Each structure stands twice: as C-alpha cells, then as structure tokens.
Short mmCIF file of C-alpha atoms in Angstrom, two decimals:
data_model
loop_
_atom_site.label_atom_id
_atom_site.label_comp_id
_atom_site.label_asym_id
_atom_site.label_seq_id
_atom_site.Cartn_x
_atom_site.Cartn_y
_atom_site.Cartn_z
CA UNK A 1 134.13 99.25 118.63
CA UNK A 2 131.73 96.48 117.99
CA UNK A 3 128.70 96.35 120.59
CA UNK A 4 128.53 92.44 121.94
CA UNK A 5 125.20 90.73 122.04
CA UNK A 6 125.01 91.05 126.29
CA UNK A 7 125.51 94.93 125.55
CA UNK A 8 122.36 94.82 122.65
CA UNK A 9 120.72 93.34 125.43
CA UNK A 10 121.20 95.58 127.92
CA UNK A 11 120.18 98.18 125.23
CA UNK A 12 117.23 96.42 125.24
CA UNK A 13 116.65 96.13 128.93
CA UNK A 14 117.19 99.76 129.56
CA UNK A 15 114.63 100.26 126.85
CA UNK A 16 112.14 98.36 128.74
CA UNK A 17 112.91 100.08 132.17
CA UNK A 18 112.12 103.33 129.98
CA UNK A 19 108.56 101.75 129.54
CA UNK A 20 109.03 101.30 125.42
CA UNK A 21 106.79 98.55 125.22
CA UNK A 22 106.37 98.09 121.27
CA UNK A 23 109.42 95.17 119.91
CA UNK A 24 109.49 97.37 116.80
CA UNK A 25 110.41 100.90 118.27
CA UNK A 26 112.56 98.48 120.62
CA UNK A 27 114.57 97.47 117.26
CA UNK A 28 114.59 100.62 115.51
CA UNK A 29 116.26 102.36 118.60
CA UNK A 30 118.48 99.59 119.54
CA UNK A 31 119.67 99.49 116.03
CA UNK A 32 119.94 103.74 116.13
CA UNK A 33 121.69 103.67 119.42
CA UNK A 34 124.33 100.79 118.53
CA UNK A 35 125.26 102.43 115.80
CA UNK A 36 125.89 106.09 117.35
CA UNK A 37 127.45 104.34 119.86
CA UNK A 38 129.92 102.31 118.04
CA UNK A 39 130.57 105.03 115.74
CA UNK A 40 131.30 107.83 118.75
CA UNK A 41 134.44 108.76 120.14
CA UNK A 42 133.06 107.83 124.05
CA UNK A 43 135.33 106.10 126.33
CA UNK A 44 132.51 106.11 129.16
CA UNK A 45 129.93 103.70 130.26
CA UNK A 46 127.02 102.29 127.77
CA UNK A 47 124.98 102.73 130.41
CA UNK A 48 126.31 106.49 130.85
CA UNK A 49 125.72 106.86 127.29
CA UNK A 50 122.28 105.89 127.35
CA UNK A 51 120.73 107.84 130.08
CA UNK A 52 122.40 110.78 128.14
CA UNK A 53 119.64 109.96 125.58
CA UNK A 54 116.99 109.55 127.86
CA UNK A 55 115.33 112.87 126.02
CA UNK A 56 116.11 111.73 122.22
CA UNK A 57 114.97 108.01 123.21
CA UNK A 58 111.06 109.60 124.47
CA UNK A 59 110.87 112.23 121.52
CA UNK A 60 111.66 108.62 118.89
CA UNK A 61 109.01 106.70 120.55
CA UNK A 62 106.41 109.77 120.42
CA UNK A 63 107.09 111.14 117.05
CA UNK A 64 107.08 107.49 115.50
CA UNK A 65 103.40 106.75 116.69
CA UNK A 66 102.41 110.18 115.68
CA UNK A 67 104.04 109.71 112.15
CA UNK A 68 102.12 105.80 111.83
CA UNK A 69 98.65 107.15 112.82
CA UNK A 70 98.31 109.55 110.43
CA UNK A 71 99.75 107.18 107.83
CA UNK A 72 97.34 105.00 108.66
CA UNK A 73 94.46 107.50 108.63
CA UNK A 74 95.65 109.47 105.26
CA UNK A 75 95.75 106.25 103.68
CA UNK A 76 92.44 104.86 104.94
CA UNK A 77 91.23 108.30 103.18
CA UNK A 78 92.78 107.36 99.95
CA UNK A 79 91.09 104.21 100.12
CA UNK A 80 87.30 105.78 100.36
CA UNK A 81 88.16 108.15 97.33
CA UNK A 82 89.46 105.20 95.22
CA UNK A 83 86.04 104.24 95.39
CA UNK A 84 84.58 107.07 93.36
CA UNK A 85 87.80 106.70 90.38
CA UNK A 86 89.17 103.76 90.87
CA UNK A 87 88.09 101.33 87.88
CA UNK A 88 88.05 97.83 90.77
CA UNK A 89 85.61 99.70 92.84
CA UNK A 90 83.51 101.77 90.76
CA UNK A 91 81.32 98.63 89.72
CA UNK A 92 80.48 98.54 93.49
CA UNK A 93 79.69 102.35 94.39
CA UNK A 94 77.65 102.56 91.02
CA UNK A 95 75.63 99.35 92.25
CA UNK A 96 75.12 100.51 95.53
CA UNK A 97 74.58 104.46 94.75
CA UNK A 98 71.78 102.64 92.50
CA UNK A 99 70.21 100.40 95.19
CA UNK A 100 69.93 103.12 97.61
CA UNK A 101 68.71 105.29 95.03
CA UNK A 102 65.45 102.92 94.32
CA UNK A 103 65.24 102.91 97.61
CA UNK A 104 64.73 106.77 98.36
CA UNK A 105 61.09 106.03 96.97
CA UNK A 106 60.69 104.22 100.82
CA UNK A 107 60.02 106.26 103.38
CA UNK A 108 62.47 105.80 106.35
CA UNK A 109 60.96 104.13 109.22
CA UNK A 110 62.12 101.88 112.15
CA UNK A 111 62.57 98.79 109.88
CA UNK A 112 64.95 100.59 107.09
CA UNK A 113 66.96 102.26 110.22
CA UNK A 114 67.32 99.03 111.62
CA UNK A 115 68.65 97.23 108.04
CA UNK A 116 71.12 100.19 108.67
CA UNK A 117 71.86 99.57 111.78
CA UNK A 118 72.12 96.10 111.20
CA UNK A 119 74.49 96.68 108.18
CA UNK A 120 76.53 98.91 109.82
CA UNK A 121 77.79 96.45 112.92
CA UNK A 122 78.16 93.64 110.48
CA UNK A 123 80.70 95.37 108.72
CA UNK A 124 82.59 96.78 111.46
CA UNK A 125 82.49 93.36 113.53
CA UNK A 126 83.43 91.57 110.30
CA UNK A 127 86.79 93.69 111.11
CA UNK A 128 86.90 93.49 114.46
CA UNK A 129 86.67 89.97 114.08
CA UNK A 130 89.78 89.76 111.86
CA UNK A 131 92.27 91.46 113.81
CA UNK A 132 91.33 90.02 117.62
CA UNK A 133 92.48 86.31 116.57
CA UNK A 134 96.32 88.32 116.20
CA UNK A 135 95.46 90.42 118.87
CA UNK A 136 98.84 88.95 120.90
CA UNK A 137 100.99 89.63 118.13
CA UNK A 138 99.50 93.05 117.29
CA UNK A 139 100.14 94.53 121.04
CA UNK A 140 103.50 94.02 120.56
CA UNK A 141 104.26 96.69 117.96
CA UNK A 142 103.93 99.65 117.45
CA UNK A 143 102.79 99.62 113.59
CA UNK A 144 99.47 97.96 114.67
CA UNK A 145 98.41 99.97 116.80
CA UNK A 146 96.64 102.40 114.31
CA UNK A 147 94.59 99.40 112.81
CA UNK A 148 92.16 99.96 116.20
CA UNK A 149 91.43 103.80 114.67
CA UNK A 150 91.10 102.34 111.60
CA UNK A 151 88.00 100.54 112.97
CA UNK A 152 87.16 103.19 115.18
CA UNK A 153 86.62 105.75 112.49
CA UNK A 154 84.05 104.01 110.25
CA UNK A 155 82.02 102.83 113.51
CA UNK A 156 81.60 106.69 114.51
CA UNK A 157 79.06 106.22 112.11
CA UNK A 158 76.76 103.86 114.75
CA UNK A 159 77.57 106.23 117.46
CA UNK A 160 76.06 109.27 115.45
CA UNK A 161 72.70 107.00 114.63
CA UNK A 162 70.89 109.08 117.79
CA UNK A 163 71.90 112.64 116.77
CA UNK A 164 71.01 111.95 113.31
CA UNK A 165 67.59 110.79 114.04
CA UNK A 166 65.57 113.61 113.05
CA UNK A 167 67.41 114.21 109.71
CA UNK A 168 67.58 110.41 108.87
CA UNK A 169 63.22 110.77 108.12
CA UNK A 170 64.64 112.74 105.69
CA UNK A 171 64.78 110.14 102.28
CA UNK A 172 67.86 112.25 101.01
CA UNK A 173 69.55 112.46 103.88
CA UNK A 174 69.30 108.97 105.12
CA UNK A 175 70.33 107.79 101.64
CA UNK A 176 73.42 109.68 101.33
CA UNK A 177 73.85 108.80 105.19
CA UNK A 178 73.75 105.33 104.42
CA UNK A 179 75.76 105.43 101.07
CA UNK A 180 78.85 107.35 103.59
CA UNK A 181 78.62 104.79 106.21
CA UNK A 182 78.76 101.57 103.86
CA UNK A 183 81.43 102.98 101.76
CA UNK A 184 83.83 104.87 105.10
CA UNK A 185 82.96 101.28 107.20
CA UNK A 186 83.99 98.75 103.40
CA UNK A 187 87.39 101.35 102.67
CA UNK A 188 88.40 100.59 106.70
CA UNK A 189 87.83 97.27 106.71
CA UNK A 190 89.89 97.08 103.19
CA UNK A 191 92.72 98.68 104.81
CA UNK A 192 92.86 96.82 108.18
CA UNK A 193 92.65 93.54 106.05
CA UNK A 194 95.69 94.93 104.36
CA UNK A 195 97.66 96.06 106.67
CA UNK A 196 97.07 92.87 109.10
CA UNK A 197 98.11 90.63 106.23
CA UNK A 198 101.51 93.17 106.15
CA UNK A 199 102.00 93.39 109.83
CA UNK A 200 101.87 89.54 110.33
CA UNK A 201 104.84 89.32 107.55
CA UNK A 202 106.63 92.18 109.40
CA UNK A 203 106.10 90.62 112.60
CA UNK A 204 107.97 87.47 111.37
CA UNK A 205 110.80 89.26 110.97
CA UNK A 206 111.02 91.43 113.76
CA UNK A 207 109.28 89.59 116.67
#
C-alpha cells in the first residue's frame, strides 16, 4: 500500500503536534515511518499507527542530536590536531609558535592581555558573524544546530581570561595560553565555515 501525499502530510502534521521542530528529523522520520508503514501488515488507522510510535518517534529525535553534536565536536578536535601534522597548516602554527615565542621576552602586562583579548573576540565574532546572516535557515534543522557549540567552545577561552589572571603574568603560561586560544578559536571557525557552506547545500534539498 502506497502512502498518498495528504497521508505524508498528515505524517508531517502529527510530527509537528509532537513538537519535532527541525525539517530534517521531520524528513528522516516521515521517510522511516512511510516506509514501515507501507511495508506492515496493519489494516488500522495511520493515525493509530502513529501514536503507537509515539516512544520510537522521541528516542529518533533525541539520539539523532546526540549522535550530530558529538560529530560535530570530534571533528572540530580533528581539525586543531591537523594543525600540528597537517602539511596546509603547519606553515601557520610554525609562524605563530615563532611570533609568540619572540614575544615571551615581553613581560605580560595590561596592553599584551588586551592584544589577546582583542584577538580573541575578533576571531570568534568573525564566526559569529558568518553564520547569523543564515540564521533563518539554520533554525530549521537539526544538523546546524551544533555549529553554535562549535563557536561556543573556542570562546570558553574569553570567559576563562579572569581565572587565568594570575598565571597569565606568567611569560610561559600566557604564551602557550595564547598559542591554545588562537589555534582552538582558527580550527572552530574552519569548521563552522565548512559545515555552513554544507548545510546551505543540504538545506536546498531538504527545506
């Protein structure tokens, strides 16, 4: 039995009632349900059938964000390490591990934490920036939701600035603090450039 496009729909709609707000969990169950549907032996209701996977329909929609923000996170990871093999970004870690280097012989003070500071927000507003001007298209799935941790991650870094304070007059430790931050806040902003550029295509598809 073949579903007809008023009975997709009412997949749909019952969907929504259940509060699944992302169009791309929407499609993946509709498509999931359909299927079992047309392929089961039921004589009954659709709408019978689908409160009868109320349960299966919640567990989907939680284990599918779960599964996409780690994704997003373990590859966000990767991206930092490929930093410190990777032949594209080695140029730019040796530079920088060199700058910051020469500049261990400064003592920190108020100006060098502000450059820091300074450096720090540029970066992570560069990527805020990026994503908010598809901010309509990315609240409608589910698969770009995780880009927001992938910001929020590397800007943990601004957030620690006050705790650090008394280890940051240390030259070592404000150097390696500041080689972390540039590199964590560059790999995110990498990734969310990626994945924005992938989401959009998806989105064309699926939206």
């Amino acid at each position: 039995m073949k579903l007809s496009q008023q009975q997709i729909k009412q997949i749909d709609n019952y969907l929504i009632k259940l509060k699944v707000k992302f169009v791309d969990v929407r499609l993946e169950l509709i498509d999931h349900l359909a299927s079992d549907f047309e392929q089961s032996d039921k004589q009954g209701l659709l709408e019978d059938y689908l409160k009868s996977k109320i349960k299966f329909i919640q567990d989907f929609v939680k284990q599918r964000q779960k599964t996409i923000h780690w994704s997003y996170q373990k590859q966000m990871w990767q991206r930092l390490f490929m930093f410190f093999y990777k032949p594209t970004y080695l140029p730019f870690t040796i530079i920088m591990g060199l700058g910051l280097y020469w500049l261990q012989k400064i003592q920190p003070n108020k100006t060098s934490i502000f450059v820091l500071i300074i450096s720090l927000v540029i970066l992570h507003f560069w990527s805020l920036v990026g994503s908010y001007g598809h901010y309509k298209t990315f609240k409608k799935l589910q698969i770009a939701q995780p880009l927001y941790a992938i910001m929020a991650l590397p800007s943990l870094f601004l957030y620690t600035m006050g705790a650090a304070k008394p280890l940051l007059e240390n030259p070592y430790f404000f150097i390696a603090f500041w080689f972390l931050a540039i590199l964590f806040n560059v790999a995110g902003a990498i990734e969310l450039y990626n994945k924005k550029n992938k989401i959009l295509d998806y989105s064309n598809t699926m939206v």
